[in-house]
Tab-separated table of C-alpha atoms (C1' of nucleotides) in Angstrom:
chain	number	residue	atom	x	y	z
A	1	MET	CA	-3.326	7.146	21.915
A	2	ASN	CA	-1.187	10.163	22.679
A	3	TRP	CA	1.941	11.360	21.011
A	4	THR	CA	4.688	10.182	23.284
A	5	ASP	CA	8.267	11.107	22.551
A	6	GLU	CA	8.926	7.628	21.254
A	7	ARG	CA	5.972	7.713	18.922
A	8	VAL	CA	6.904	11.142	17.610
A	9	GLU	CA	10.421	9.961	17.068
A	10	LEU	CA	9.223	6.928	15.155
A	11	LEU	CA	6.947	9.164	13.154
A	12	ARG	CA	9.855	11.410	12.256
A	13	LYS	CA	11.979	8.435	11.273
A	14	LEU	CA	9.395	6.709	9.128
A	15	TRP	CA	8.311	9.953	7.502
A	16	SER	CA	11.877	10.817	6.598
A	17	GLU	CA	12.287	7.326	5.221
A	18	GLY	CA	9.517	8.101	2.815
A	19	LEU	CA	6.763	5.895	4.159
A	20	SER	CA	3.244	7.041	3.397
A	21	ALA	CA	1.052	8.430	6.130
A	22	SER	CA	-1.148	5.348	6.117
A	23	GLN	CA	1.806	3.033	6.445
A	24	ILE	CA	3.158	5.029	9.316
A	25	ALA	CA	-0.252	4.990	10.952
A	26	ALA	CA	-0.329	1.227	10.581
A	27	GLN	CA	3.020	0.816	12.243
A	28	LEU	CA	2.332	3.234	15.025
A	29	GLY	CA	-1.016	1.708	15.705
A	30	GLY	CA	-3.979	3.424	17.278
A	31	VAL	CA	-3.943	6.345	14.901
A	32	SER	CA	-5.394	7.077	11.515
A	33	ARG	CA	-3.432	8.328	8.573
A	34	ASN	CA	-5.164	11.657	9.061
A	35	ALA	CA	-3.765	11.820	12.548
A	36	VAL	CA	-0.318	11.166	11.172
A	37	ILE	CA	-0.670	13.814	8.496
A	38	GLY	CA	-2.003	16.291	10.998
A	39	LYS	CA	0.902	15.614	13.307
A	40	VAL	CA	3.372	15.897	10.479
A	41	HIS	CA	2.003	19.309	9.693
A	42	ARG	CA	2.135	20.466	13.250
A	43	LEU	CA	5.707	19.272	13.465
A	44	LYS	CA	6.323	21.100	10.214
A	45	LEU	CA	7.884	18.021	8.704
A	46	SER	CA	5.862	18.436	5.561
A	47	GLY	CA	7.268	18.617	2.083
A	48	ARG	CA	9.384	15.500	1.993
A	49	GLY	CA	10.804	15.343	-1.485
A	50	ARG	CA	8.060	15.937	-3.967
A	51	ALA	CA	5.353	18.380	-3.012
A	52	THR	CA	1.784	17.587	-3.948
A	53	ALA	CA	0.354	14.258	-2.975
A	54	ALA	CA	1.075	10.920	-4.553
A	55	PRO	CA	4.507	10.682	-6.129
A	56	ALA	CA	4.402	6.901	-6.507
A	57	ARG	CA	4.822	7.015	-10.224
A	58	GLN	CA	7.943	6.865	-12.240
A	59	LYS	CA	8.247	5.627	-15.741
A	60	LYS	CA	11.675	5.284	-17.174
A	61	THR	CA	14.143	4.957	-14.393
A	62	THR	CA	16.995	2.697	-15.391
A	63	GLN	CA	16.184	0.659	-12.368
A	64	GLY	CA	12.518	0.567	-13.214
A	65	ALA	CA	13.217	-0.464	-16.760
A	66	SER	CA	15.491	-3.313	-15.872
A	67	MET	CA	13.107	-4.477	-13.237
A	68	GLN	CA	10.247	-4.545	-15.693
A	69	LYS	CA	12.265	-6.851	-17.856
A	70	THR	CA	13.091	-9.057	-14.955
A	71	VAL	CA	9.492	-9.335	-13.928
A	72	ALA	CA	8.361	-9.912	-17.477
A	73	ARG	CA	10.861	-12.702	-17.889
A	74	ALA	CA	10.026	-14.313	-14.613
A	75	ALA	CA	6.319	-14.205	-15.187
A	76	SER	CA	5.929	-16.007	-18.452
A	77	ALA	CA	2.202	-15.652	-18.102
A	78	ALA	CA	2.349	-11.893	-17.963
A	79	ARG	CA	1.022	-9.850	-20.819
A	80	HIS	CA	1.068	-6.385	-19.466
A	81	VAL	CA	3.456	-5.323	-16.792
A	82	THR	CA	3.562	-1.986	-15.097
A	83	ALA	CA	5.891	-1.282	-12.265
A	84	SER	CA	6.085	1.776	-10.137
A	85	ILE	CA	8.655	2.725	-7.595
A	86	GLY	CA	7.233	5.185	-5.170
A	87	ALA	CA	8.555	7.068	-2.242
A	88	THR	CA	7.032	4.256	-0.278
A	89	ALA	CA	6.822	0.641	-1.191
A	90	LEU	CA	7.406	-1.173	-4.386
A	91	GLN	CA	4.261	-2.027	-6.202
A	92	VAL	CA	3.685	-4.083	-9.287
A	93	GLN	CA	0.504	-4.673	-11.161
A	94	PHE	CA	-0.042	-7.077	-13.996
A	95	ASP	CA	-2.553	-8.927	-16.056
A	96	ALA	CA	-2.236	-12.577	-16.884
A	97	GLU	CA	-2.244	-13.824	-20.421
A	98	PRO	CA	-5.518	-15.746	-20.730
A	99	VAL	CA	-4.139	-18.203	-23.261
A	100	ALA	CA	-1.060	-18.892	-21.215
A	101	ARG	CA	-3.278	-20.066	-18.419
A	102	HIS	CA	-3.512	-23.476	-20.090
A	103	TYR	CA	0.198	-23.987	-19.998
A	104	ILE	CA	0.842	-23.408	-16.357
A	105	ARG	CA	-0.745	-26.576	-15.116
A	106	PRO	CA	2.142	-27.621	-12.832
A	107	VAL	CA	1.585	-25.514	-9.815
A	108	GLU	CA	5.249	-25.642	-8.999
A	109	ASN	CA	5.846	-23.602	-12.120
A	110	VAL	CA	3.452	-20.828	-11.227
A	111	VAL	CA	5.520	-17.717	-10.870
A	112	VAL	CA	4.361	-15.168	-8.411
A	113	PRO	CA	5.724	-11.899	-9.745
A	114	ILE	CA	6.458	-9.821	-6.685
A	115	SER	CA	5.204	-9.079	-3.227
A	116	ARG	CA	4.572	-5.823	-1.508
A	117	ASN	CA	6.084	-7.374	1.614
A	118	LEU	CA	3.637	-5.876	4.031
A	119	GLN	CA	3.838	-6.201	7.772
A	120	LEU	CA	0.984	-7.852	9.593
A	121	VAL	CA	-0.444	-4.563	10.746
A	122	GLU	CA	-0.576	-3.282	7.212
A	123	LEU	CA	-2.875	-5.948	5.882
A	124	THR	CA	-6.396	-4.968	4.954
A	125	GLU	CA	-9.404	-6.891	3.752
A	126	ARG	CA	-8.157	-6.610	0.210
A	127	THR	CA	-4.512	-7.522	0.609
A	128	CYS	CA	-3.102	-10.946	-0.140
A	129	LYS	CA	-2.238	-12.714	3.094
A	130	TRP	CA	0.229	-15.130	1.633
A	131	PRO	CA	3.189	-15.267	4.002
A	132	ASN	CA	6.714	-14.660	2.809
A	133	GLY	CA	9.665	-15.984	4.668
A	134	ASP	CA	10.114	-17.193	8.177
A	135	PRO	CA	7.407	-16.002	10.572
A	136	LEU	CA	10.027	-15.893	13.279
A	137	SER	CA	12.317	-13.726	11.216
A	138	GLU	CA	12.400	-9.969	11.384
A	139	ASP	CA	11.803	-9.518	7.694
A	140	PHE	CA	8.825	-11.797	7.609
A	141	SER	CA	6.058	-10.270	5.553
A	142	PHE	CA	2.944	-10.924	3.571
A	143	CYS	CA	2.480	-10.761	-0.180
A	144	GLY	CA	0.077	-7.853	0.097
A	145	ASN	CA	-0.940	-7.655	-3.539
A	146	ASP	CA	-4.585	-7.038	-4.332
A	147	ALA	CA	-6.709	-9.962	-3.239
A	148	GLY	CA	-10.017	-8.640	-4.473
A	149	GLU	CA	-12.997	-9.722	-2.445
A	150	THR	CA	-12.956	-13.382	-3.324
A	151	GLY	CA	-10.498	-14.651	-0.775
A	152	PRO	CA	-7.474	-14.142	1.397
A	153	TYR	CA	-4.983	-14.330	-1.451
A	154	CYS	CA	-4.173	-12.553	-4.678
A	155	LYS	CA	-5.052	-14.581	-7.751
A	156	TYR	CA	-1.593	-16.043	-8.044
A	157	HIS	CA	-1.311	-17.257	-4.511
A	158	ALA	CA	-4.907	-18.368	-4.647
A	159	ARG	CA	-3.909	-20.557	-7.562
A	160	VAL	CA	-1.275	-22.178	-5.420
A	161	ALA	CA	-3.390	-22.386	-2.301
A	162	PHE	CA	-6.595	-23.641	-3.845
A	163	GLN	CA	-5.682	-26.265	-6.359
A	164	PRO	CA	-8.512	-28.168	-7.938
A	165	ALA	CA	-8.465	-31.737	-6.671
A	166	ALA	CA	-7.897	-33.211	-10.130
A	167	GLU	CA	-5.086	-30.826	-10.850
A	168	ARG	CA	-3.471	-31.492	-7.555
A	169	ARG	CA	-3.404	-35.193	-8.294
A	170	ARG	CA	-1.580	-34.878	-11.565
A	171	ALA	CA	0.750	-32.268	-10.203
A	172	ARG	CA	1.965	-34.910	-7.820
B	1	DC	C1'	-12.175	2.377	-6.543
B	2	DC	C1'	-7.762	2.213	-4.770
B	3	DC	C1'	-4.508	5.305	-2.984
B	4	DT	C1'	-1.680	9.905	-1.833
B	5	DG	C1'	-0.916	14.421	0.987
B	6	DA	C1'	-3.183	19.186	2.231
B	7	DT	C1'	-6.418	21.907	4.607
B	8	DT	C1'	-10.036	23.177	7.555
B	9	DC	C1'	-12.197	23.574	11.827
B	10	DG	C1'	-14.798	21.901	15.933
B	11	DC	C1'	-13.259	19.903	19.864
C	1	DG	C1'	-2.732	20.154	20.012
C	2	DC	C1'	-5.599	16.843	17.948
C	3	DG	C1'	-7.769	14.395	14.066
C	4	DA	C1'	-12.251	13.552	11.218
C	5	DA	C1'	-14.022	15.440	7.317
C	6	DT	C1'	-13.106	17.170	3.273
C	7	DC	C1'	-10.585	18.518	-0.723
C	8	DA	C1'	-7.489	17.776	-4.703
C	9	DG	C1'	-5.058	14.725	-7.210
C	10	DG	C1'	-2.735	10.078	-9.414
DNA sequence: CCCTGATTCGC
DNA sequence: GCGAATCAGG
């Protein structure tokens, strides 16, 4: 892959929009994040916003605070909720309340907190491949939360996708 | 371990 | 100019 004008332009755009090098590499295709970073340097586009490395960590933004509440309310099974709004994508991590697990029998009531809304090219072996939205739509995306190594979905979508037979019967 | 950008250096 | 390897950091 060579750096055509179009590709450089897209690189400039995405970089200015705050996407991470790896995300840009994924969208460009055919290049590694290192290639993107190298190119960014050569183009002297570096230093976008915050200087050194990973900025993806804020704690008490008003927006962040209100969102934490929203997520906490939505996910009744959540015990610990941390949300971070980075220069790139929105990312939320959480741990389920073990006790609460007994209450959420009806699968319809399982609340999936939030998705990273990744594009197809951004999926890796560890990202949840649960689809969001209309595959024919522009804003179609995948959940993208951590799926571990046990399957194609994060634990919440796995719970929806792989219902135990008995449970599925009563959930009817 | 996952990720981030920064730098170096052989090609 | 390019980008893998490496470094430094969250």
